[in-house]
Tab-separated table of C-alpha atoms in Angstrom:
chain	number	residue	atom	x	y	z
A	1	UNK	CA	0.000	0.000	0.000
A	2	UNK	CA	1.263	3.315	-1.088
A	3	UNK	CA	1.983	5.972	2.240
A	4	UNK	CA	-0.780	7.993	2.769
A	5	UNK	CA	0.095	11.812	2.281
A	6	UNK	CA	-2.226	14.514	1.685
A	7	UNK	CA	-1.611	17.812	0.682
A	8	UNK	CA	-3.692	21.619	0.601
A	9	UNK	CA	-2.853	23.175	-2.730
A	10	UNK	CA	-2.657	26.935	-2.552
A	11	UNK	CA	-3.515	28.175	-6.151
A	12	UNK	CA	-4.938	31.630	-7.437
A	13	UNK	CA	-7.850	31.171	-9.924
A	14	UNK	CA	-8.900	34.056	-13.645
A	15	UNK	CA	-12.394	35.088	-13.079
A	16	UNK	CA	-14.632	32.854	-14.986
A	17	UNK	CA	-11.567	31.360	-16.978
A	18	UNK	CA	-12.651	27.300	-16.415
A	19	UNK	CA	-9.653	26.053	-19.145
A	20	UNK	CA	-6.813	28.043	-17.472
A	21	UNK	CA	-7.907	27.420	-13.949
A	22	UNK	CA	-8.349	23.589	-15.051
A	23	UNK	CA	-4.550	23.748	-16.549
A	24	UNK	CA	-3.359	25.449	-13.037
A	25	UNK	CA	-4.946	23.016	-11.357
A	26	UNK	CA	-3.208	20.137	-13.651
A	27	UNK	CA	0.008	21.456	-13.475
A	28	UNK	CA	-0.067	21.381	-9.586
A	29	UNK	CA	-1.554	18.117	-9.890
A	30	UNK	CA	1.366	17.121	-12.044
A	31	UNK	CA	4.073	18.135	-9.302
A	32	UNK	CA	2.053	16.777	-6.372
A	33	UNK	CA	2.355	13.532	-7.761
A	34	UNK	CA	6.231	13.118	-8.456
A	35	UNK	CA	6.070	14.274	-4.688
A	36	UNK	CA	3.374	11.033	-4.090
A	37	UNK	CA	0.558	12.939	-2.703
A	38	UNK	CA	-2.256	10.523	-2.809
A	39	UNK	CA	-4.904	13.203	-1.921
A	40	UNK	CA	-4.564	16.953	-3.409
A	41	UNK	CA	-7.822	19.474	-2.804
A	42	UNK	CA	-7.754	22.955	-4.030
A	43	UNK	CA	-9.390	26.273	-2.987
A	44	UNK	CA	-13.169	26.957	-3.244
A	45	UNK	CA	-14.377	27.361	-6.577
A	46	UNK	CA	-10.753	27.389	-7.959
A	47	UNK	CA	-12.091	26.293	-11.419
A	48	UNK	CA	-13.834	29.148	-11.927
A	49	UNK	CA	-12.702	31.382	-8.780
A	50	UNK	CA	-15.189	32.591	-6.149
A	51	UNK	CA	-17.911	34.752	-8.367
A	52	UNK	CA	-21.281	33.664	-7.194
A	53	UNK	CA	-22.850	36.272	-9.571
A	54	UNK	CA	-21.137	34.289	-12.601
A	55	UNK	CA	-22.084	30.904	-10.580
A	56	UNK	CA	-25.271	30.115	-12.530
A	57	UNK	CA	-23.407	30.716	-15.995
A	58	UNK	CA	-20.545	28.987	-14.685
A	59	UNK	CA	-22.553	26.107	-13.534
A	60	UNK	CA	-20.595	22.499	-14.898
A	61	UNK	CA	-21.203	18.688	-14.323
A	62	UNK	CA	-18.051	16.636	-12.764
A	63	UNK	CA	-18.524	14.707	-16.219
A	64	UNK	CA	-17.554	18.073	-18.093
A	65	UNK	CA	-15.199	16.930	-20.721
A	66	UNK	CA	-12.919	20.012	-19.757
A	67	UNK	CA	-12.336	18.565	-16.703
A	68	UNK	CA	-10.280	15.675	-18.037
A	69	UNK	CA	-7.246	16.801	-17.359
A	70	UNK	CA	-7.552	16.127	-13.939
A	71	UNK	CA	-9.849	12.752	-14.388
A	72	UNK	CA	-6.502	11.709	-15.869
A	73	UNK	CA	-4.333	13.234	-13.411
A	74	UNK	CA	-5.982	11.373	-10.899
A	75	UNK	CA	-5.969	7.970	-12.522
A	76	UNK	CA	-1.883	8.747	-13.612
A	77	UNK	CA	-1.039	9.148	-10.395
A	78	UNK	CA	-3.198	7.121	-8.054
A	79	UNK	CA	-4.137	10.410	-6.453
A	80	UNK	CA	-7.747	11.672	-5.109
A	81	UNK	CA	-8.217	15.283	-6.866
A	82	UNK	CA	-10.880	17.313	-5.163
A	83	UNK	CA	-11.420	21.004	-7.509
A	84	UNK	CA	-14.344	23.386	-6.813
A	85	UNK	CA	-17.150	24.412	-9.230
A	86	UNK	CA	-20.388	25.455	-8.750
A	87	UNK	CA	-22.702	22.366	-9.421
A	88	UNK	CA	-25.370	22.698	-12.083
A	89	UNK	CA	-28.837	21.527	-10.522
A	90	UNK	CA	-30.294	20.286	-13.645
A	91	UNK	CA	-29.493	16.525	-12.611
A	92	UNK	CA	-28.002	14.144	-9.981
A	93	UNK	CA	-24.021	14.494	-9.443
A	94	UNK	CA	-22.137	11.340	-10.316
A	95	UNK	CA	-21.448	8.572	-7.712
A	96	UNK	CA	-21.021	10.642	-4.785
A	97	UNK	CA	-21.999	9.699	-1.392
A	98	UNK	CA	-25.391	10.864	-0.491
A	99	UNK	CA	-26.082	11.849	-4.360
A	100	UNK	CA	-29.778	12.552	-4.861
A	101	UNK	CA	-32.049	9.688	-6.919
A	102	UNK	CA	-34.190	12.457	-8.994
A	103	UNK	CA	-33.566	15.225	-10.935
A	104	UNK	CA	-36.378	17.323	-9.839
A	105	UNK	CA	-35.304	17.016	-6.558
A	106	UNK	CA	-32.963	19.296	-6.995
A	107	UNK	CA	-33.377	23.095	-6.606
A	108	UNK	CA	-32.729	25.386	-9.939
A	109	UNK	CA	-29.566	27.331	-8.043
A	110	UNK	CA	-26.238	25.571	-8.554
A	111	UNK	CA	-24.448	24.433	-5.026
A	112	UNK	CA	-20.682	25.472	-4.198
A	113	UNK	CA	-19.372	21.776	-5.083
A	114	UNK	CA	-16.096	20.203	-5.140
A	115	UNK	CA	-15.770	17.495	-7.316
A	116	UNK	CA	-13.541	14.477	-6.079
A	117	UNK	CA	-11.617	12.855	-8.852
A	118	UNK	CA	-10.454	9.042	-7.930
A	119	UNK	CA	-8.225	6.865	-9.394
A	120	UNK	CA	-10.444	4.549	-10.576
A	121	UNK	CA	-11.962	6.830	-13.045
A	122	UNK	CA	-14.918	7.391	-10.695
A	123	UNK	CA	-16.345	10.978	-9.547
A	124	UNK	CA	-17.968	11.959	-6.159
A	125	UNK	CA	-19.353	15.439	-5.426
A	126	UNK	CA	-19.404	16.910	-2.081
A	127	UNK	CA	-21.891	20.340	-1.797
A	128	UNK	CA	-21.530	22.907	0.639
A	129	UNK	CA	-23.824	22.609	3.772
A	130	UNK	CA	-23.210	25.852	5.331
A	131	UNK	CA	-23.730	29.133	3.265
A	132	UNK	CA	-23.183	32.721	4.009
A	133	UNK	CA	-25.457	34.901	3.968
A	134	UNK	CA	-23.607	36.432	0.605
A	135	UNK	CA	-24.438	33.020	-1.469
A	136	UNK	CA	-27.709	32.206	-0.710
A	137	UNK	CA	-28.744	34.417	-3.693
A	138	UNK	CA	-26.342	32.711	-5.753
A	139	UNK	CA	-26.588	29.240	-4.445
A	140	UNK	CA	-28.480	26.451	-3.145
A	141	UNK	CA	-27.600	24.659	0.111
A	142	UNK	CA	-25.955	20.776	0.043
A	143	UNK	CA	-27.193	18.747	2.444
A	144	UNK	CA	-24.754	15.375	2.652
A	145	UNK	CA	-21.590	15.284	4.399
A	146	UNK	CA	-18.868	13.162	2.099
A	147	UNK	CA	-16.507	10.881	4.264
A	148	UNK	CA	-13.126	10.356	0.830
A	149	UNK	CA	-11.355	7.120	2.539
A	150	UNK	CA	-7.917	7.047	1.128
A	151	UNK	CA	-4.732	4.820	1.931
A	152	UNK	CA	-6.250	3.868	5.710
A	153	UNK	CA	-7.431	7.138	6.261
A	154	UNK	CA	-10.721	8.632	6.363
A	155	UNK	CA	-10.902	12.762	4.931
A	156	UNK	CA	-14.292	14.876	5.906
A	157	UNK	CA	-14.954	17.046	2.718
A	158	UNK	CA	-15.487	20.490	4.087
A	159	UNK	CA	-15.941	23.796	2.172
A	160	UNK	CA	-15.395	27.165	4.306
A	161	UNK	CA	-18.771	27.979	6.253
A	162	UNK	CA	-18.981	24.640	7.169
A	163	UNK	CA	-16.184	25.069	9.267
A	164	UNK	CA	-18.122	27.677	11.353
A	165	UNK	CA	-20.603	25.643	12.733
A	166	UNK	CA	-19.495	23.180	15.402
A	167	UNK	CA	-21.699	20.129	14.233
A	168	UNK	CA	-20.396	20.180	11.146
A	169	UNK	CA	-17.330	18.476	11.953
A	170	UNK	CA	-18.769	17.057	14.853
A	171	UNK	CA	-20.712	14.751	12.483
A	172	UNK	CA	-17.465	14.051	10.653
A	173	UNK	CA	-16.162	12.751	14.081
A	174	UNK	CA	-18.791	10.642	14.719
A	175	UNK	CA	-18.547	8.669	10.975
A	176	UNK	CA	-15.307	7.901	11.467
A	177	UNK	CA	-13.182	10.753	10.213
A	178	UNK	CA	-9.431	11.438	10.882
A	179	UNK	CA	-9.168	14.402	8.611
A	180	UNK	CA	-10.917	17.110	8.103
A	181	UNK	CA	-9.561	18.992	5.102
A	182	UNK	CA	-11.456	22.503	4.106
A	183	UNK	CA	-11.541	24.327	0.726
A	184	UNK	CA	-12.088	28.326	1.648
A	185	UNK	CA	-11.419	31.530	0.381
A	186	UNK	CA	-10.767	33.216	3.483
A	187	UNK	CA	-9.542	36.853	3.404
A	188	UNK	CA	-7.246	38.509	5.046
A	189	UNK	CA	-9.290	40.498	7.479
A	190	UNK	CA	-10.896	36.438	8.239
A	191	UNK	CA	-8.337	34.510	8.472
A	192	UNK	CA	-7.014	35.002	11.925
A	193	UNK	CA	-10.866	33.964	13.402
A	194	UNK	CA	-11.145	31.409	10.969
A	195	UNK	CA	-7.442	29.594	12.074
A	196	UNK	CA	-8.944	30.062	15.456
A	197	UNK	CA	-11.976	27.727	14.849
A	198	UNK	CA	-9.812	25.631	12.775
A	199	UNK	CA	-7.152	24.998	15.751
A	200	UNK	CA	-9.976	24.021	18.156
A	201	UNK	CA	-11.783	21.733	15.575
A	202	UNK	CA	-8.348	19.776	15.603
A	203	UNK	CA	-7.919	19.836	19.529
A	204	UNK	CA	-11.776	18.634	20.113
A	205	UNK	CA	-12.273	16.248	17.445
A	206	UNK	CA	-8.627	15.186	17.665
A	207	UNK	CA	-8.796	15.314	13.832
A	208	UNK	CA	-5.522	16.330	11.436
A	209	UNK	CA	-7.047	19.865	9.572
A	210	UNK	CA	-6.385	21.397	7.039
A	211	UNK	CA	-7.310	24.262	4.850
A	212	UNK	CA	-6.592	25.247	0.966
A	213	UNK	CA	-6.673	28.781	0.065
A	214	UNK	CA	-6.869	30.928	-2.791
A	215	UNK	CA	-3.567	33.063	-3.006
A	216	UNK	CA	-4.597	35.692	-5.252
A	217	UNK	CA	-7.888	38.199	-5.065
A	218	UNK	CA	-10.509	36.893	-6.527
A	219	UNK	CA	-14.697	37.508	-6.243
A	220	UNK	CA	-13.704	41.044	-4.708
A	221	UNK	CA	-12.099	39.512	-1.968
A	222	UNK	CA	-8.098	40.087	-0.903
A	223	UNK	CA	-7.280	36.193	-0.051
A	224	UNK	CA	-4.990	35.659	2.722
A	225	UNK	CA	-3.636	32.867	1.294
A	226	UNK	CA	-1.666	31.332	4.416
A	227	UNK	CA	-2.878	27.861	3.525
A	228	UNK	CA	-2.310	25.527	6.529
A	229	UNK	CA	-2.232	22.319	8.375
A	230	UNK	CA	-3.443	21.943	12.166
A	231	UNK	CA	-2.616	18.991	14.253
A	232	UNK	CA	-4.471	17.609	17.544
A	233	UNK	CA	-1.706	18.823	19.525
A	234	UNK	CA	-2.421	22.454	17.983
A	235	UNK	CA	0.847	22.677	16.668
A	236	UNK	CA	0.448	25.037	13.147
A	237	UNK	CA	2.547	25.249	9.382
A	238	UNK	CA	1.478	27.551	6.743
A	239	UNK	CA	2.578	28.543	3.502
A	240	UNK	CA	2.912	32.380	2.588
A	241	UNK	CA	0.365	34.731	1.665
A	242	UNK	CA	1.164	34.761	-2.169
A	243	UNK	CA	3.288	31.854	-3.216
A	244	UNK	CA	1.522	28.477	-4.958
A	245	UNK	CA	2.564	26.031	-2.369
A	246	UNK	CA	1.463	22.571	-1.052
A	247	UNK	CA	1.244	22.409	2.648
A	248	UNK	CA	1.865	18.220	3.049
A	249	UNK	CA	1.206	15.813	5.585
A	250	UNK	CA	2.143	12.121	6.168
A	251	UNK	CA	1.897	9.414	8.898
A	252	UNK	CA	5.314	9.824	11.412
A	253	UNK	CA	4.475	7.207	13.941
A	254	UNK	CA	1.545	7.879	16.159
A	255	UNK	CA	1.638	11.456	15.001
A	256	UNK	CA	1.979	13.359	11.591
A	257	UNK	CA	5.211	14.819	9.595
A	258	UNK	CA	4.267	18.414	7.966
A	259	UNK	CA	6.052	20.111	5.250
A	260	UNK	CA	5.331	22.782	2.474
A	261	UNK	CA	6.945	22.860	-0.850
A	262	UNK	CA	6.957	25.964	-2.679
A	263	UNK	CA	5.646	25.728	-5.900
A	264	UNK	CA	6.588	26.806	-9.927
A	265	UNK	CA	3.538	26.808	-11.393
């Protein structure tokens, strides 16, 4: 069995530009693998970047055929690839846990997805639970929590506002999970309250976390970039505000070996 190692990519995203952000994304893919990582996620709605009023016109399928790039990078490397997109509503997602059985169940605003590219070809889709106040114009609400298991371990799909409410990962917890790994955009005026909830999430739930951020503005927002790994025992690594990095984490014993790679993208 290949070592587990998962890393937080720290990417900037071109407004509403799916083929560059998809070749960004590819390219980091491509270096995370000669480095092994057997599970890469990305910022929120890298593959478009964060513009909920674009969402709707955005709006792709994990099946999207310009998407491939990383449907292959994942199968190439033997890697889990989860990329954000808003999630058209016009029919079930593909093969994710908790997908819904009928169309029309579905409500006509697209949900802040990330779509989880496995090795095996298949696709899961994991929707954002928690809005702010800000999307709910823009988006609809998920309402299944997405437990990836990878290499022995067992990662809680989280996008941003899900982090601020407490039974969010508290229901990770309970089904098993030993990661919790977030996709935000967090800004720089946010990012020191959000690391504070992240840090406790850790110390409570005794769960490794982790959060990808964008590292360039994007939706009007300054990102802080900063993206980071916590560990039960509250110790903290980051990468810097502006560089494309991957913040990495492995098994060392009964605890975990952290390390961030700066990035040529």
């Amino acid at each position: 069995m290949s070592v587990f190692r998962i890393a937080a990519a720290q990417t900037g995203s071109v407004k509403g530009d799916i083929p560059a952000n998809v070749a960004t994304h590819a390219a980091m893919a491509e270096q995370a693998g000669r480095l092994g990582v057997t599970y890469l996620f990305f910022p929120e709605l890298g593959l478009t970047g964060y513009e909920p009023e674009l969402a709707a016109e955005l709006a792709m399928m994990p099946d999207d055929t310009r998407l491939a790039p990383l449907r292959n990078a994942a199968q190439k490397h033997g890697m889990i690839i989860v990329a954000g997109a808003p999630l058209r509503a016009d029919r079930p997602s593909l093969q994710g846990d908790g997908a819904s059985s009928r169309a029309d169940d579905l409500p006509n605003k697209p949900r802040i997805g990330s779509f989880i590219f496995r090795p095996d070809g298949s696709i899961g889709v994991y929707a954002k639970i928690h809005l702010h106040s800000t999307e709910e114009a823009h988006f609809s609400a998920g309402s299944e929590h997405v437990l990836e298991p990878c290499h022995g371990e067992q990662v809680g799909v989280t996008i941003c506002a899900d982090l601020s409410n407490p039974a969010h990962a508290a229901t990770y917890k309970a089904m098993g999970a030993t990661i919790y790994a977030a996709s935000v955009l967090v800004s720089e005026n946010g990012y020191a309250a959000d690391a504070a909830i992240l840090a406790d999430r850790a110390k409570e739930h005794g769960l490794l976390v982790l959060m990808s951020n964008h590292n360039k503005p994007s939706g009007g927002w300054n990102s802080g970039g900063r993206t980071a790994i916590w560990t039960p025992d509250r110790q903290y690594h980051a990468a810097g505000a502006k560089e494309d990095a991957l913040v990495m984490a492995e098994r060392d014993g009964d605890g975990w070996k952290i390390t961030v790679e700066v990035m040529a993208l």
